[in-house]
PDB file of C-alpha atoms in Angstrom:
ATOM      1  CA  GLU A1290       0.199  -0.044   0.022  1.00  0.00           C
ATOM      2  CA  THR A1291       1.662   3.195  -1.151  1.00  0.00           C
ATOM      3  CA  GLY A1292      -1.013   5.699  -0.208  1.00  0.00           C
ATOM      4  CA  VAL A1293      -2.260   5.998  -3.941  1.00  0.00           C
ATOM      5  CA  THR A1294      -5.453   4.211  -4.604  1.00  0.00           C
ATOM      6  CA  GLN A1295      -6.569   3.940  -8.401  1.00  0.00           C
ATOM      7  CA  THR A1296     -10.145   2.698  -9.262  1.00  0.00           C
ATOM      8  CA  PRO A1297     -11.112   0.500 -11.231  1.00  0.00           C
ATOM      9  CA  ARG A1298      -8.214  -1.963 -11.022  1.00  0.00           C
ATOM     10  CA  HIS A1299      -9.514  -3.411 -14.589  1.00  0.00           C
ATOM     11  CA  LEU A1300     -11.707  -1.993 -17.435  1.00  0.00           C
ATOM     12  CA  VAL A1301     -12.930  -2.936 -20.623  1.00  0.00           C
ATOM     13  CA  MET A1302     -14.796  -0.723 -22.866  1.00  0.00           C
ATOM     14  CA  GLY A1303     -15.562  -0.308 -26.200  1.00  0.00           C
ATOM     15  CA  MET A1304     -14.440   2.239 -28.649  1.00  0.00           C
ATOM     16  CA  THR A1305     -17.814   4.475 -28.092  1.00  0.00           C
ATOM     17  CA  ASN A1306     -17.918   4.274 -24.462  1.00  0.00           C
ATOM     18  CA  LYS A1307     -17.138   6.944 -22.255  1.00  0.00           C
ATOM     19  CA  LYS A1308     -15.705   6.074 -18.661  1.00  0.00           C
ATOM     20  CA  SER A1309     -13.050   7.611 -16.078  1.00  0.00           C
ATOM     21  CA  LEU A1310     -10.345   6.647 -14.162  1.00  0.00           C
ATOM     22  CA  LYS A1311      -9.902   7.781 -10.730  1.00  0.00           C
ATOM     23  CA  CYS A1312      -6.988   8.181  -8.715  1.00  0.00           C
ATOM     24  CA  GLU A1313      -6.825   9.403  -4.733  1.00  0.00           C
ATOM     25  CA  GLN A1314      -3.767  10.192  -2.613  1.00  0.00           C
ATOM     26  CA  HIS A1315      -3.661  10.781   1.121  1.00  0.00           C
ATOM     27  CA  LEU A1316      -0.028  11.322   1.657  1.00  0.00           C
ATOM     28  CA  GLY A1317      -0.276  15.364   1.291  1.00  0.00           C
ATOM     29  CA  HIS A1318       1.299  15.802  -1.882  1.00  0.00           C
ATOM     30  CA  ASN A1319       0.765  18.706  -4.111  1.00  0.00           C
ATOM     31  CA  ALA A1320       1.716  17.179  -7.580  1.00  0.00           C
ATOM     32  CA  MET A1321      -0.315  14.352  -9.320  1.00  0.00           C
ATOM     33  CA  TYR A1322       0.792  12.351 -12.545  1.00  0.00           C
ATOM     34  CA  TRP A1323      -0.640  10.158 -15.147  1.00  0.00           C
ATOM     35  CA  TYR A1324       1.336   7.790 -16.561  1.00  0.00           C
ATOM     36  CA  LYS A1325       0.820   5.112 -19.521  1.00  0.00           C
ATOM     37  CA  GLN A1326       2.504   1.785 -19.546  1.00  0.00           C
ATOM     38  CA  SER A1327       2.214  -0.070 -23.022  1.00  0.00           C
ATOM     39  CA  ALA A1328       3.908  -3.458 -23.606  1.00  0.00           C
ATOM     40  CA  LYS A1329       7.856  -2.912 -24.122  1.00  0.00           C
ATOM     41  CA  LYS A1330       7.818   0.846 -24.139  1.00  0.00           C
ATOM     42  CA  PRO A1331       8.863   2.843 -21.287  1.00  0.00           C
ATOM     43  CA  LEU A1332       6.459   4.396 -18.698  1.00  0.00           C
ATOM     44  CA  GLU A1333       5.226   7.520 -20.730  1.00  0.00           C
ATOM     45  CA  LEU A1334       4.233  10.550 -18.661  1.00  0.00           C
ATOM     46  CA  MET A1335       0.647  11.902 -20.135  1.00  0.00           C
ATOM     47  CA  PHE A1336      -0.081  14.806 -17.810  1.00  0.00           C
ATOM     48  CA  VAL A1337       1.179  16.612 -14.775  1.00  0.00           C
ATOM     49  CA  TYR A1338      -0.729  18.489 -12.164  1.00  0.00           C
ATOM     50  CA  ASN A1339       0.977  20.822  -9.506  1.00  0.00           C
ATOM     51  CA  PHE A1340      -1.037  22.268  -6.943  1.00  0.00           C
ATOM     52  CA  LYS A1341      -4.374  21.693  -9.156  1.00  0.00           C
ATOM     53  CA  GLU A1342      -2.844  23.357 -12.016  1.00  0.00           C
ATOM     54  CA  GLN A1343      -2.276  21.556 -15.259  1.00  0.00           C
ATOM     55  CA  THR A1344       1.132  22.179 -16.041  1.00  0.00           C
ATOM     56  CA  GLU A1345       2.122  19.589 -18.555  1.00  0.00           C
ATOM     57  CA  ASN A1346       0.469  17.592 -21.542  1.00  0.00           C
ATOM     58  CA  ASN A1347       2.688  15.124 -23.241  1.00  0.00           C
ATOM     59  CA  SER A1348       0.637  15.901 -26.581  1.00  0.00           C
ATOM     60  CA  VAL A1349      -1.754  13.255 -25.452  1.00  0.00           C
ATOM     61  CA  PRO A1350      -4.455  12.979 -27.733  1.00  0.00           C
ATOM     62  CA  SER A1351      -7.856  14.767 -26.750  1.00  0.00           C
ATOM     63  CA  ARG A1352      -9.726  11.616 -26.290  1.00  0.00           C
ATOM     64  CA  PHE A1353      -7.884  11.534 -22.842  1.00  0.00           C
ATOM     65  CA  SER A1354      -9.040  14.539 -20.510  1.00  0.00           C
ATOM     66  CA  PRO A1355      -7.726  14.788 -17.004  1.00  0.00           C
ATOM     67  CA  GLU A1356      -9.345  16.420 -14.134  1.00  0.00           C
ATOM     68  CA  CYS A1357      -7.786  17.510 -11.085  1.00  0.00           C
ATOM     69  CA  PRO A1358     -10.651  19.021  -8.641  1.00  0.00           C
ATOM     70  CA  ASN A1359      -8.065  19.372  -5.735  1.00  0.00           C
ATOM     71  CA  SER A1360      -4.540  17.937  -4.796  1.00  0.00           C
ATOM     72  CA  SER A1361      -6.139  14.823  -3.544  1.00  0.00           C
ATOM     73  CA  HIS A1362      -7.887  13.684  -6.435  1.00  0.00           C
ATOM     74  CA  LEU A1363      -7.020  13.136 -10.180  1.00  0.00           C
ATOM     75  CA  PHE A1364      -9.243  11.590 -12.941  1.00  0.00           C
ATOM     76  CA  LEU A1365      -8.735  10.420 -16.522  1.00  0.00           C
ATOM     77  CA  HIS A1366     -11.856  10.670 -18.547  1.00  0.00           C
ATOM     78  CA  LEU A1367     -11.606   8.501 -21.674  1.00  0.00           C
ATOM     79  CA  HIS A1368     -13.910   8.583 -24.517  1.00  0.00           C
ATOM     80  CA  THR A1369     -13.938   7.285 -28.251  1.00  0.00           C
ATOM     81  CA  LEU A1370     -10.578   5.343 -27.676  1.00  0.00           C
ATOM     82  CA  GLN A1371      -8.818   3.156 -29.787  1.00  0.00           C
ATOM     83  CA  PRO A1372      -7.622  -0.412 -29.531  1.00  0.00           C
ATOM     84  CA  GLU A1373      -4.115   0.888 -29.472  1.00  0.00           C
ATOM     85  CA  ASP A1374      -4.955   2.830 -26.068  1.00  0.00           C
ATOM     86  CA  SER A1375      -4.912  -0.574 -24.190  1.00  0.00           C
ATOM     87  CA  ALA A1376      -2.446  -0.284 -21.743  1.00  0.00           C
ATOM     88  CA  LEU A1377      -1.730   0.074 -17.830  1.00  0.00           C
ATOM     89  CA  TYR A1378      -2.673   3.538 -16.729  1.00  0.00           C
ATOM     90  CA  LEU A1379      -0.581   4.478 -13.501  1.00  0.00           C
ATOM     91  CA  CYS A1380      -1.307   7.483 -11.356  1.00  0.00           C
ATOM     92  CA  ALA A1381       1.413   9.074  -9.322  1.00  0.00           C
ATOM     93  CA  SER A1382       1.745  11.642  -6.873  1.00  0.00           C
ATOM     94  CA  SER A1383       4.791  13.637  -4.834  1.00  0.00           C
ATOM     95  CA  LEU A1384       5.800  16.712  -3.191  1.00  0.00           C
ATOM     96  CA  PHE A1385       6.607  19.201  -5.454  1.00  0.00           C
ATOM     97  CA  GLY A1386       8.854  21.807  -4.105  1.00  0.00           C
ATOM     98  CA  THR A1387      10.943  19.221  -2.044  1.00  0.00           C
ATOM     99  CA  VAL A1388      14.075  18.663  -3.288  1.00  0.00           C
ATOM    100  CA  ASN A1389      15.113  14.701  -4.447  1.00  0.00           C
ATOM    101  CA  THR A1390      11.762  13.255  -3.567  1.00  0.00           C
ATOM    102  CA  GLU A1391      10.331  10.141  -5.062  1.00  0.00           C
ATOM    103  CA  ALA A1392       7.112   9.788  -6.757  1.00  0.00           C
ATOM    104  CA  PHE A1393       4.628   7.071  -5.347  1.00  0.00           C
ATOM    105  CA  PHE A1394       2.554   5.297  -7.820  1.00  0.00           C
ATOM    106  CA  GLY A1395      -0.927   3.439  -7.560  1.00  0.00           C
ATOM    107  CA  GLN A1396      -1.526  -0.029  -8.751  1.00  0.00           C
ATOM    108  CA  GLY A1397      -2.744   1.013 -12.134  1.00  0.00           C
ATOM    109  CA  THR A1398      -5.572   0.421 -14.145  1.00  0.00           C
ATOM    110  CA  ARG A1399      -5.365  -1.970 -16.704  1.00  0.00           C
ATOM    111  CA  LEU A1400      -7.321  -0.893 -19.553  1.00  0.00           C
ATOM    112  CA  THR A1401      -8.691  -2.713 -22.551  1.00  0.00           C
ATOM    113  CA  VAL A1402     -10.237  -1.406 -25.525  1.00  0.00           C
ATOM    114  CA  VAL A1403     -12.162  -3.624 -27.648  1.00  0.00           C
TER     115      VAL A1403
ATOM    116  CA  ASP B1101      14.172   9.847 -28.515  1.00  0.00           C
ATOM    117  CA  GLN B1102      14.500   7.890 -25.188  1.00  0.00           C
ATOM    118  CA  GLN B1103      16.324   9.970 -22.756  1.00  0.00           C
ATOM    119  CA  VAL B1104      16.695   6.923 -20.233  1.00  0.00           C
ATOM    120  CA  LYS B1105      17.901   3.839 -21.698  1.00  0.00           C
ATOM    121  CA  GLN B1106      17.704   0.371 -20.348  1.00  0.00           C
ATOM    122  CA  ASN B1107      19.209  -1.700 -22.950  1.00  0.00           C
ATOM    123  CA  SER B1108      18.840  -5.294 -21.442  1.00  0.00           C
ATOM    124  CA  PRO B1109      15.310  -6.280 -21.512  1.00  0.00           C
ATOM    125  CA  SER B1110      15.918  -9.157 -19.024  1.00  0.00           C
ATOM    126  CA  LEU B1111      18.608 -10.874 -16.964  1.00  0.00           C
ATOM    127  CA  SER B1112      18.835 -13.852 -14.973  1.00  0.00           C
ATOM    128  CA  VAL B1113      20.933 -14.505 -11.960  1.00  0.00           C
ATOM    129  CA  GLN B1114      21.666 -17.443  -9.445  1.00  0.00           C
ATOM    130  CA  GLU B1115      20.360 -16.925  -5.879  1.00  0.00           C
ATOM    131  CA  GLY B1116      23.087 -15.482  -3.845  1.00  0.00           C
ATOM    132  CA  ARG B1117      25.093 -13.947  -6.616  1.00  0.00           C
ATOM    133  CA  ILE B1118      25.265 -10.212  -7.551  1.00  0.00           C
ATOM    134  CA  SER B1119      22.671  -8.744 -10.039  1.00  0.00           C
ATOM    135  CA  ILE B1120      23.927  -5.735 -11.912  1.00  0.00           C
ATOM    136  CA  LEU B1121      21.288  -3.786 -13.713  1.00  0.00           C
ATOM    137  CA  ASN B1122      22.557  -1.011 -16.294  1.00  0.00           C
ATOM    138  CA  CYS B1123      20.872   2.124 -17.095  1.00  0.00           C
ATOM    139  CA  ASP B1124      22.202   5.270 -19.395  1.00  0.00           C
ATOM    140  CA  TYR B1125      20.644   8.522 -20.280  1.00  0.00           C
ATOM    141  CA  THR B1126      21.229  11.304 -22.321  1.00  0.00           C
ATOM    142  CA  ASN B1127      20.069  14.631 -20.890  1.00  0.00           C
ATOM    143  CA  SER B1128      22.761  16.342 -18.937  1.00  0.00           C
ATOM    144  CA  MET B1129      20.190  18.188 -17.066  1.00  0.00           C
ATOM    145  CA  PHE B1130      19.084  15.215 -15.224  1.00  0.00           C
ATOM    146  CA  ASP B1131      20.672  15.337 -11.457  1.00  0.00           C
ATOM    147  CA  TYR B1132      18.376  13.015  -9.550  1.00  0.00           C
ATOM    148  CA  PHE B1133      18.128   9.254 -10.350  1.00  0.00           C
ATOM    149  CA  LEU B1134      15.851   6.683  -9.198  1.00  0.00           C
ATOM    150  CA  TRP B1135      15.494   2.923  -9.324  1.00  0.00           C
ATOM    151  CA  TYR B1136      11.845   1.486  -8.777  1.00  0.00           C
ATOM    152  CA  LYS B1137      10.803  -2.018  -8.851  1.00  0.00           C
ATOM    153  CA  LYS B1138       7.592  -3.593 -10.279  1.00  0.00           C
ATOM    154  CA  TYR B1139       5.764  -6.866  -9.580  1.00  0.00           C
ATOM    155  CA  PRO B1140       3.042  -7.794 -11.838  1.00  0.00           C
ATOM    156  CA  ALA B1141      -0.410  -6.591 -11.504  1.00  0.00           C
ATOM    157  CA  GLU B1142       1.244  -3.743  -8.807  1.00  0.00           C
ATOM    158  CA  GLY B1143       2.519  -0.208  -9.518  1.00  0.00           C
ATOM    159  CA  PRO B1144       6.153   0.569  -9.260  1.00  0.00           C
ATOM    160  CA  THR B1145       7.377   1.157  -5.998  1.00  0.00           C
ATOM    161  CA  PHE B1146      10.472   3.217  -5.077  1.00  0.00           C
ATOM    162  CA  LEU B1147      13.561   1.376  -4.197  1.00  0.00           C
ATOM    163  CA  ILE B1148      16.637   3.548  -4.130  1.00  0.00           C
ATOM    164  CA  SER B1149      17.960   7.021  -5.260  1.00  0.00           C
ATOM    165  CA  ILE B1150      21.011   8.956  -6.078  1.00  0.00           C
ATOM    166  CA  SER B1151      21.541  12.524  -6.288  1.00  0.00           C
ATOM    167  CA  SER B1152      24.164  13.774  -8.922  1.00  0.00           C
ATOM    168  CA  ILE B1153      26.296  15.020  -6.183  1.00  0.00           C
ATOM    169  CA  LYS B1154      27.039  11.411  -5.361  1.00  0.00           C
ATOM    170  CA  ASP B1155      28.543   8.616  -6.973  1.00  0.00           C
ATOM    171  CA  LYS B1156      27.515   5.981  -4.766  1.00  0.00           C
ATOM    172  CA  ASN B1157      24.244   5.264  -2.456  1.00  0.00           C
ATOM    173  CA  GLU B1158      23.751   1.819  -0.375  1.00  0.00           C
ATOM    174  CA  ASP B1159      20.985   0.737   1.406  1.00  0.00           C
ATOM    175  CA  GLY B1160      21.089  -2.923   2.737  1.00  0.00           C
ATOM    176  CA  ARG B1161      21.446  -5.351  -0.370  1.00  0.00           C
ATOM    177  CA  PHE B1162      21.017  -2.653  -2.687  1.00  0.00           C
ATOM    178  CA  THR B1163      23.800  -0.215  -3.924  1.00  0.00           C
ATOM    179  CA  VAL B1164      23.238   2.522  -7.101  1.00  0.00           C
ATOM    180  CA  PHE B1165      26.668   3.938  -8.591  1.00  0.00           C
ATOM    181  CA  LEU B1166      26.571   7.009 -10.749  1.00  0.00           C
ATOM    182  CA  ASN B1167      28.906   7.965 -13.436  1.00  0.00           C
ATOM    183  CA  LYS B1168      28.091  11.370 -14.536  1.00  0.00           C
ATOM    184  CA  SER B1169      30.993  11.606 -17.047  1.00  0.00           C
ATOM    185  CA  ALA B1170      29.306   8.270 -18.577  1.00  0.00           C
ATOM    186  CA  LYS B1171      26.034   9.209 -18.181  1.00  0.00           C
ATOM    187  CA  HIS B1172      25.228   5.884 -16.792  1.00  0.00           C
ATOM    188  CA  LEU B1173      24.092   4.359 -13.515  1.00  0.00           C
ATOM    189  CA  SER B1174      23.684   0.838 -12.195  1.00  0.00           C
ATOM    190  CA  LEU B1175      21.841  -0.980  -9.534  1.00  0.00           C
ATOM    191  CA  HIS B1176      23.900  -3.498  -7.908  1.00  0.00           C
ATOM    192  CA  ILE B1177      21.841  -6.037  -5.426  1.00  0.00           C
ATOM    193  CA  VAL B1178      23.835  -8.634  -3.463  1.00  0.00           C
ATOM    194  CA  PRO B1179      23.261 -11.073  -2.614  1.00  0.00           C
ATOM    195  CA  SER B1180      20.240 -11.619  -5.237  1.00  0.00           C
ATOM    196  CA  GLN B1181      17.046 -13.423  -3.534  1.00  0.00           C
ATOM    197  CA  PRO B1182      14.305 -14.859  -5.346  1.00  0.00           C
ATOM    198  CA  GLY B1183      12.071 -12.463  -4.290  1.00  0.00           C
ATOM    199  CA  ASP B1184      14.132  -9.600  -6.162  1.00  0.00           C
ATOM    200  CA  SER B1185      12.695 -11.045  -9.277  1.00  0.00           C
ATOM    201  CA  ALA B1186      10.443  -8.209 -10.898  1.00  0.00           C
ATOM    202  CA  VAL B1187      10.693  -5.425 -13.191  1.00  0.00           C
ATOM    203  CA  TYR B1188      13.399  -2.692 -12.457  1.00  0.00           C
ATOM    204  CA  PHE B1189      12.649   0.659 -13.897  1.00  0.00           C
ATOM    205  CA  CYS B1190      15.526   3.783 -13.998  1.00  0.00           C
ATOM    206  CA  ALA B1191      14.131   6.762 -13.748  1.00  0.00           C
ATOM    207  CA  ALA B1192      15.592  10.256 -14.034  1.00  0.00           C
ATOM    208  CA  SER B1193      14.741  13.709 -13.137  1.00  0.00           C
ATOM    209  CA  GLY B1194      15.959  17.347 -13.589  1.00  0.00           C
ATOM    210  CA  ASN B1195      16.029  20.400 -11.348  1.00  0.00           C
ATOM    211  CA  SER B1196      16.974  18.552  -8.060  1.00  0.00           C
ATOM    212  CA  GLY B1197      14.166  16.261  -8.310  1.00  0.00           C
ATOM    213  CA  ASN B1198      11.581  19.019  -9.439  1.00  0.00           C
ATOM    214  CA  THR B1199      10.684  17.668 -12.681  1.00  0.00           C
ATOM    215  CA  PRO B1200       8.552  14.755 -13.762  1.00  0.00           C
ATOM    216  CA  LEU B1201      10.266  11.406 -13.686  1.00  0.00           C
ATOM    217  CA  VAL B1202      11.718  10.118 -17.130  1.00  0.00           C
ATOM    218  CA  PHE B1203      11.514   6.216 -17.327  1.00  0.00           C
ATOM    219  CA  GLY B1204      13.407   3.521 -19.199  1.00  0.00           C
ATOM    220  CA  LYS B1205      11.666   0.553 -20.500  1.00  0.00           C
ATOM    221  CA  GLY B1206      12.581  -1.613 -17.503  1.00  0.00           C
ATOM    222  CA  THR B1207      14.828  -4.844 -17.010  1.00  0.00           C
ATOM    223  CA  ARG B1208      13.093  -8.044 -15.829  1.00  0.00           C
ATOM    224  CA  LEU B1209      15.474  -9.543 -13.397  1.00  0.00           C
ATOM    225  CA  SER B1210      14.923 -13.378 -12.618  1.00  0.00           C
ATOM    226  CA  VAL B1211      16.678 -14.754  -9.694  1.00  0.00           C
ATOM    227  CA  ILE B1212      16.979 -18.554  -9.905  1.00  0.00           C
ATOM    228  CA  ALA B1213      16.876 -20.408  -6.789  1.00  0.00           C
TER     229      ALA B1213
END
């Protein structure tokens, strides 16, 4: 248990569906991240939120829409996804502004787009 | 273009021997380096880190070495145990760790009893 909780753990959705991934942290962190892990690829950074403000969007297609209502919660809204979007989506949090601190990851949501 | 490279996708080591996992980076702005360990169906968990002002950091059986001139770091596990079998990710960050982590592809370590 890392203090970062992601739901659901597994999700199967059709290409026309709309779904949301949820991430919650109770570590007092002020930065949250979405990463994507595809087979045989590095963990890819998707979005960064510092103090609830989006500070980075790594050229992610608009079919992925993040939302950060407060420092403890992060959502990833999904719509009209493609089969190649099937991957493990990982949420992480950290204490931005603290020197040399690590990020803590949730267990991930395994997404399958059919 | 990958900024963090782990060129060995897998490694097998006998129990009790040393495991050495390697990582190279290209961005000279990176100044903080981390190793994460990942078991199947779990998220990565932090293992050990090193700041660019050091060349070695040790924590129990785990030691990370940093060679800044070669832009290379390595993780040594000694003695290796079957429970160490997992995927190990190298990650790097800049601005004293205040930029998002950039990860390598990972190396799958299998420790054989």
